[in-house]
PDB file of C-alpha atoms in Angstrom:
ATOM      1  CA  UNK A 109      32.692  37.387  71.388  1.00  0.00           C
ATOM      2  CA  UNK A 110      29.221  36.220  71.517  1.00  0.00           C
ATOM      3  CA  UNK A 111      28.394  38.449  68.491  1.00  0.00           C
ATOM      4  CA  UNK A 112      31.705  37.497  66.642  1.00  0.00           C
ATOM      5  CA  UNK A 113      30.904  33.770  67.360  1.00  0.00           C
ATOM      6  CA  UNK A 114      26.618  34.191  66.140  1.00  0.00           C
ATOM      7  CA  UNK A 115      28.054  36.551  63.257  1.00  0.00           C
ATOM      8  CA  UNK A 116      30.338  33.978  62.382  1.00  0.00           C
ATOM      9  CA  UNK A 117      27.670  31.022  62.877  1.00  0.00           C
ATOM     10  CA  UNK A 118      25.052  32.510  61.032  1.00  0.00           C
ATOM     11  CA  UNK A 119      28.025  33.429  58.089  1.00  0.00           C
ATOM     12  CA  UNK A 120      28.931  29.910  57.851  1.00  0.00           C
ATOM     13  CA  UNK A 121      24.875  28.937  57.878  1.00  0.00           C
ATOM     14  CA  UNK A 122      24.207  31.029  55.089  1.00  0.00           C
ATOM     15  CA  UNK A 123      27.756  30.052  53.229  1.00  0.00           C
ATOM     16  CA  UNK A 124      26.192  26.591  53.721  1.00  0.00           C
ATOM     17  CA  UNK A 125      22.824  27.370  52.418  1.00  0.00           C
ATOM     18  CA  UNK A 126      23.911  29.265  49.385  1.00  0.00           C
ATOM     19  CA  UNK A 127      26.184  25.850  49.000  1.00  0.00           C
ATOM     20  CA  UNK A 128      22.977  23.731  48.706  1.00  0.00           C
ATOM     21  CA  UNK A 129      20.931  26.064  46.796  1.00  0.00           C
ATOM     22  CA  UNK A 130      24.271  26.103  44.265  1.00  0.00           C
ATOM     23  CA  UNK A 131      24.434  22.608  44.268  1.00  0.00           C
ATOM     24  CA  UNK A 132      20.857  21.948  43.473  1.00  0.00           C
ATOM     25  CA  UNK A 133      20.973  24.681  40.760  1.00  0.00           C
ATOM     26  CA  UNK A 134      23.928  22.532  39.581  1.00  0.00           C
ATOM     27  CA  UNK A 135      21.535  19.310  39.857  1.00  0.00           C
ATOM     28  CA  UNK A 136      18.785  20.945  38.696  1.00  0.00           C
ATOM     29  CA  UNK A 137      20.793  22.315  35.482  1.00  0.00           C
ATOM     30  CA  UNK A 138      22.382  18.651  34.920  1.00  0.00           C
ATOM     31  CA  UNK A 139      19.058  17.181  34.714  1.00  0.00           C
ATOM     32  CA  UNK A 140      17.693  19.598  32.457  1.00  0.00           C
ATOM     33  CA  UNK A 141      20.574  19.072  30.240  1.00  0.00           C
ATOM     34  CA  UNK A 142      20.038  15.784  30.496  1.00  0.00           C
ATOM     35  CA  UNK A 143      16.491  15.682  29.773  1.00  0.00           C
ATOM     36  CA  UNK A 144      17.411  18.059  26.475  1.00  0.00           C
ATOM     37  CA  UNK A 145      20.341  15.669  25.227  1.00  0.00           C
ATOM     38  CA  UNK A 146      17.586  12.824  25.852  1.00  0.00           C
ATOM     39  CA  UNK A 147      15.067  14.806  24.226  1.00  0.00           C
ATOM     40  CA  UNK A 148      17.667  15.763  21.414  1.00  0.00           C
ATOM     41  CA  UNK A 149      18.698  11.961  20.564  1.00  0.00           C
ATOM     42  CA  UNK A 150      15.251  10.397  20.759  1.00  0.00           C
ATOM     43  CA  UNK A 151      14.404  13.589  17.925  1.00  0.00           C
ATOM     44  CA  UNK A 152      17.357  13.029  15.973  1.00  0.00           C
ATOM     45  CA  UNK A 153      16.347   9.041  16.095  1.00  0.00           C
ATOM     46  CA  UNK A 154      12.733   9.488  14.889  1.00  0.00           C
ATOM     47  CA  UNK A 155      14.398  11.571  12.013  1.00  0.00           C
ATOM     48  CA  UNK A 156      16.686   8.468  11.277  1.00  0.00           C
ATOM     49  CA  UNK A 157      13.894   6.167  11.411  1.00  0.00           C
ATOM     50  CA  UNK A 158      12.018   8.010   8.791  1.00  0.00           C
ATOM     51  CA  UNK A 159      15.022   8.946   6.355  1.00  0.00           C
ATOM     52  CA  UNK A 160      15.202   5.436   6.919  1.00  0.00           C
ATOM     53  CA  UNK A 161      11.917   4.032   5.757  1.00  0.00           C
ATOM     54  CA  UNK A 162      11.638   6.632   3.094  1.00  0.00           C
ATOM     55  CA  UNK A 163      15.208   5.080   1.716  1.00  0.00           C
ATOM     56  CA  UNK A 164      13.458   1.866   2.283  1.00  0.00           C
ATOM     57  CA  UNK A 165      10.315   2.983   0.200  1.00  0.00           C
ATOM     58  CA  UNK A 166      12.360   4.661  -2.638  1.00  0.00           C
ATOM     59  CA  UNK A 167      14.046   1.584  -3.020  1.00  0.00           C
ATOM     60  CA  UNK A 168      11.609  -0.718  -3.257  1.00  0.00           C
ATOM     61  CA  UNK A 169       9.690   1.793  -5.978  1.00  0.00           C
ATOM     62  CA  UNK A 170      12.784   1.713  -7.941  1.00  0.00           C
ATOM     63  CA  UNK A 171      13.056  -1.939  -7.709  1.00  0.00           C
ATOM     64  CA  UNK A 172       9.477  -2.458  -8.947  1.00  0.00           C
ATOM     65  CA  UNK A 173      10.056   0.674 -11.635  1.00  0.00           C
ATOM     66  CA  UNK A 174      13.307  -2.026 -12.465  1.00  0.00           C
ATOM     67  CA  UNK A 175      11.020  -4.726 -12.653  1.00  0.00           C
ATOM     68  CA  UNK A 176       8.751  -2.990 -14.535  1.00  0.00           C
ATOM     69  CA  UNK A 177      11.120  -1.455 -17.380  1.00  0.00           C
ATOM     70  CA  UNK A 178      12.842  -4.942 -17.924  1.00  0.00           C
ATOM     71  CA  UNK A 179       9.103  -6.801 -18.098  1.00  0.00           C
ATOM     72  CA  UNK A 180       8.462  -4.077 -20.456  1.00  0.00           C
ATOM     73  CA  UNK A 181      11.853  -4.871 -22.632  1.00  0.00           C
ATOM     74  CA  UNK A 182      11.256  -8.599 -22.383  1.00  0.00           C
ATOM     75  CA  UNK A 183       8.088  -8.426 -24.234  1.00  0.00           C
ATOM     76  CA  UNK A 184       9.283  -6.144 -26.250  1.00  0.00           C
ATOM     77  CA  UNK A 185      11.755  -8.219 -27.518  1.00  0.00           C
ATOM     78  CA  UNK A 186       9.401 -11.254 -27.641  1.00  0.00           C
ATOM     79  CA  UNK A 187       7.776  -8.809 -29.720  1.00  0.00           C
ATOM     80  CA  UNK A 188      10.555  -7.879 -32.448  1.00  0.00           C
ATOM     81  CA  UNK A 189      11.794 -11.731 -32.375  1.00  0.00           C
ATOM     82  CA  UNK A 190       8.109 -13.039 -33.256  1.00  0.00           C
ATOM     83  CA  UNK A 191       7.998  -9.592 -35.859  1.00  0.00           C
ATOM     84  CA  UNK A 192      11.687 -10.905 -37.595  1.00  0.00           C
ATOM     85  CA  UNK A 193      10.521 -14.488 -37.718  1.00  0.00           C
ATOM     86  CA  UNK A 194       6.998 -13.470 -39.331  1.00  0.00           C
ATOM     87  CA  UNK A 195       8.975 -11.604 -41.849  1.00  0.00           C
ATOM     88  CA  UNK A 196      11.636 -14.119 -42.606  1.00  0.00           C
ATOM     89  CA  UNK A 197       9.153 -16.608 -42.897  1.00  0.00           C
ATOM     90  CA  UNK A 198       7.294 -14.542 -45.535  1.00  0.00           C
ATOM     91  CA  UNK A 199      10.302 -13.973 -47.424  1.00  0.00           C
ATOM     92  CA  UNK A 200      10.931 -17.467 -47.758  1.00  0.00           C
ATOM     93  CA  UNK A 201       7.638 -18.148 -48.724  1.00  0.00           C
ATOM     94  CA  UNK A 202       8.084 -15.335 -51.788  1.00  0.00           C
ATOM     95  CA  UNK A 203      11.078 -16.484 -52.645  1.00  0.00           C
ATOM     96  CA  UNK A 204       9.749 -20.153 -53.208  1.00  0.00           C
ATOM     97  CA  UNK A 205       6.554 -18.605 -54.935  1.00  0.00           C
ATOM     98  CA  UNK A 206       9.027 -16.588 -57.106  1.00  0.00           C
ATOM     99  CA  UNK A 207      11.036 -19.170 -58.294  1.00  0.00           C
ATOM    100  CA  UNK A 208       8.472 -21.882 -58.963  1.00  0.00           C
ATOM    101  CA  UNK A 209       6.567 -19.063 -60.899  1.00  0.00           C
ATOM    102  CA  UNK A 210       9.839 -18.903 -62.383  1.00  0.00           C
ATOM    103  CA  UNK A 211      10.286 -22.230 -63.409  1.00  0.00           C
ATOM    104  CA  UNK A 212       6.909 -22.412 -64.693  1.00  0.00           C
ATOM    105  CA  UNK A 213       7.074 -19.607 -66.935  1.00  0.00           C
ATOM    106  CA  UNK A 214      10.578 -20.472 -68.089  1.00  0.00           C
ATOM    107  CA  UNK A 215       8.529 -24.317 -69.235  1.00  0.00           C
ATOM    108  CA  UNK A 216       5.970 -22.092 -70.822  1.00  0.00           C
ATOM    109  CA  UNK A 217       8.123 -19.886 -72.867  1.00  0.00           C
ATOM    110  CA  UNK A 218      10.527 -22.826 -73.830  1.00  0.00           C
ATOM    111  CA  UNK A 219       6.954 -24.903 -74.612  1.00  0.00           C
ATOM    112  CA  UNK A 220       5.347 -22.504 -75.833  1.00  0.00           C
ATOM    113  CA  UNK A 221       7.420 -19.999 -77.601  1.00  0.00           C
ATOM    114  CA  UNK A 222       5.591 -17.967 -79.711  1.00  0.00           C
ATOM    115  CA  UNK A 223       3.399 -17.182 -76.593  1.00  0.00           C
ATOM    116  CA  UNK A 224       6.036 -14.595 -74.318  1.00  0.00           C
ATOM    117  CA  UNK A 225       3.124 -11.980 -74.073  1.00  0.00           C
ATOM    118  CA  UNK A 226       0.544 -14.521 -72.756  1.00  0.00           C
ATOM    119  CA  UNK A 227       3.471 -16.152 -70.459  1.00  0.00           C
ATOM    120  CA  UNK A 228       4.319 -12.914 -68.782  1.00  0.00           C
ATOM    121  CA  UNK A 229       0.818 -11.751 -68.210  1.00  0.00           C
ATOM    122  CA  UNK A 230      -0.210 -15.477 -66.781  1.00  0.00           C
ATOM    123  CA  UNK A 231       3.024 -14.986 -64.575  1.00  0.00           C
ATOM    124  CA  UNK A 232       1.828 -11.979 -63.397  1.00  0.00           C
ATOM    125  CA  UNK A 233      -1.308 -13.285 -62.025  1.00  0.00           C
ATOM    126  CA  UNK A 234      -0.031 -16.122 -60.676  1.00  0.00           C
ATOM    127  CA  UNK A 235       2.176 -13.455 -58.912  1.00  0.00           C
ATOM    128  CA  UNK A 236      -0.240 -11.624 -57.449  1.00  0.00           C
ATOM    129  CA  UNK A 237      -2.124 -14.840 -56.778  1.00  0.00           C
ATOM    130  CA  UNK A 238       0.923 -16.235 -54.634  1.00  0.00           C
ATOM    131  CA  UNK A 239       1.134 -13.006 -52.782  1.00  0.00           C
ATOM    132  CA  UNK A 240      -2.489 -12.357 -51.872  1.00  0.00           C
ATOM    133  CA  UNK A 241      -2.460 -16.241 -50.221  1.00  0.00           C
ATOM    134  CA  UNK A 242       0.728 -15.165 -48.985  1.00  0.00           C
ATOM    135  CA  UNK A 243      -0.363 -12.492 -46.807  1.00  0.00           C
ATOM    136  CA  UNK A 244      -3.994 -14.039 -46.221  1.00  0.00           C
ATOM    137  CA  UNK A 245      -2.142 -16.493 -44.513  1.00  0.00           C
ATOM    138  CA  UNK A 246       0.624 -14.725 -42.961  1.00  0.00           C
ATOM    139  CA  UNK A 247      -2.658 -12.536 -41.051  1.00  0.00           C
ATOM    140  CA  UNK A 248      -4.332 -15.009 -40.490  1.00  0.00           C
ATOM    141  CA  UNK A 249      -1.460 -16.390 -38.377  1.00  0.00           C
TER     142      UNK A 249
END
């Protein structure tokens, strides 16, 4: 019985010891998981953080690329507005060099009316004259 009982005892010693050894395999294998999950959200973080910033950077480049663009179309159309009033304004001024030449010529021709070739040539020059201080004007604005 003495071999049946240190049989037995040394059966249940090594039972024990392989329970051990399994459970700090188990241990061992929880804190490596552990350690991997850990390792696995910290990675997965640091890849948020820079999706992140590079959302944050494309965002603000297409904000200033925004700014830009409507800077860009506000002067622009400071531009055309300045361009349409320059060109109205020398229309008008035409217009009330044509018809004074007009009337002028019209008191010529009525005045003087055996002189229609010298009337139209004189309006002609006067014309031109009106024009060329016209623009000189108009570029030198």
């Amino acid at each position: 019985m003495s071999n049946t009982h240190t049989l037995r005892k040394q059966v249940e010693n090594a039972a024990d010891h392989t329970a051990d050894l399994a459970e700090g395999a188990g241990e061992a294998l929880n804190r490596t998981v552990d350690k991997a999950v850990d390792r696995s959200v910290e990675a997965v973080a640091a890849v948020g953080r820079k999706a992140g910033k590079a959302a944050d950077k494309l965002e603000h480049t297409q904000a200033d690329a925004g700014a830009a663009l409507a800077e860009k179309l506000a002067l622009a159309s400071e531009s055309l507005k300045a361009g349409k009033e320059a060109t109205l304004s020398f229309l008008d001024d035409v217009m009330e060099g044509a018809s004074k030449l007009s009337r002028r010529a019209g008191r010529y021709v009525r005045e003087n009316p055996g002189k229609t070739f010298a009337a139209v040539t004189l309006v002609t020059l006067v014309g031109a004259a009106a024009l060329r201080r016209s623009r000189n004007s108009t570029q030198a604005s």
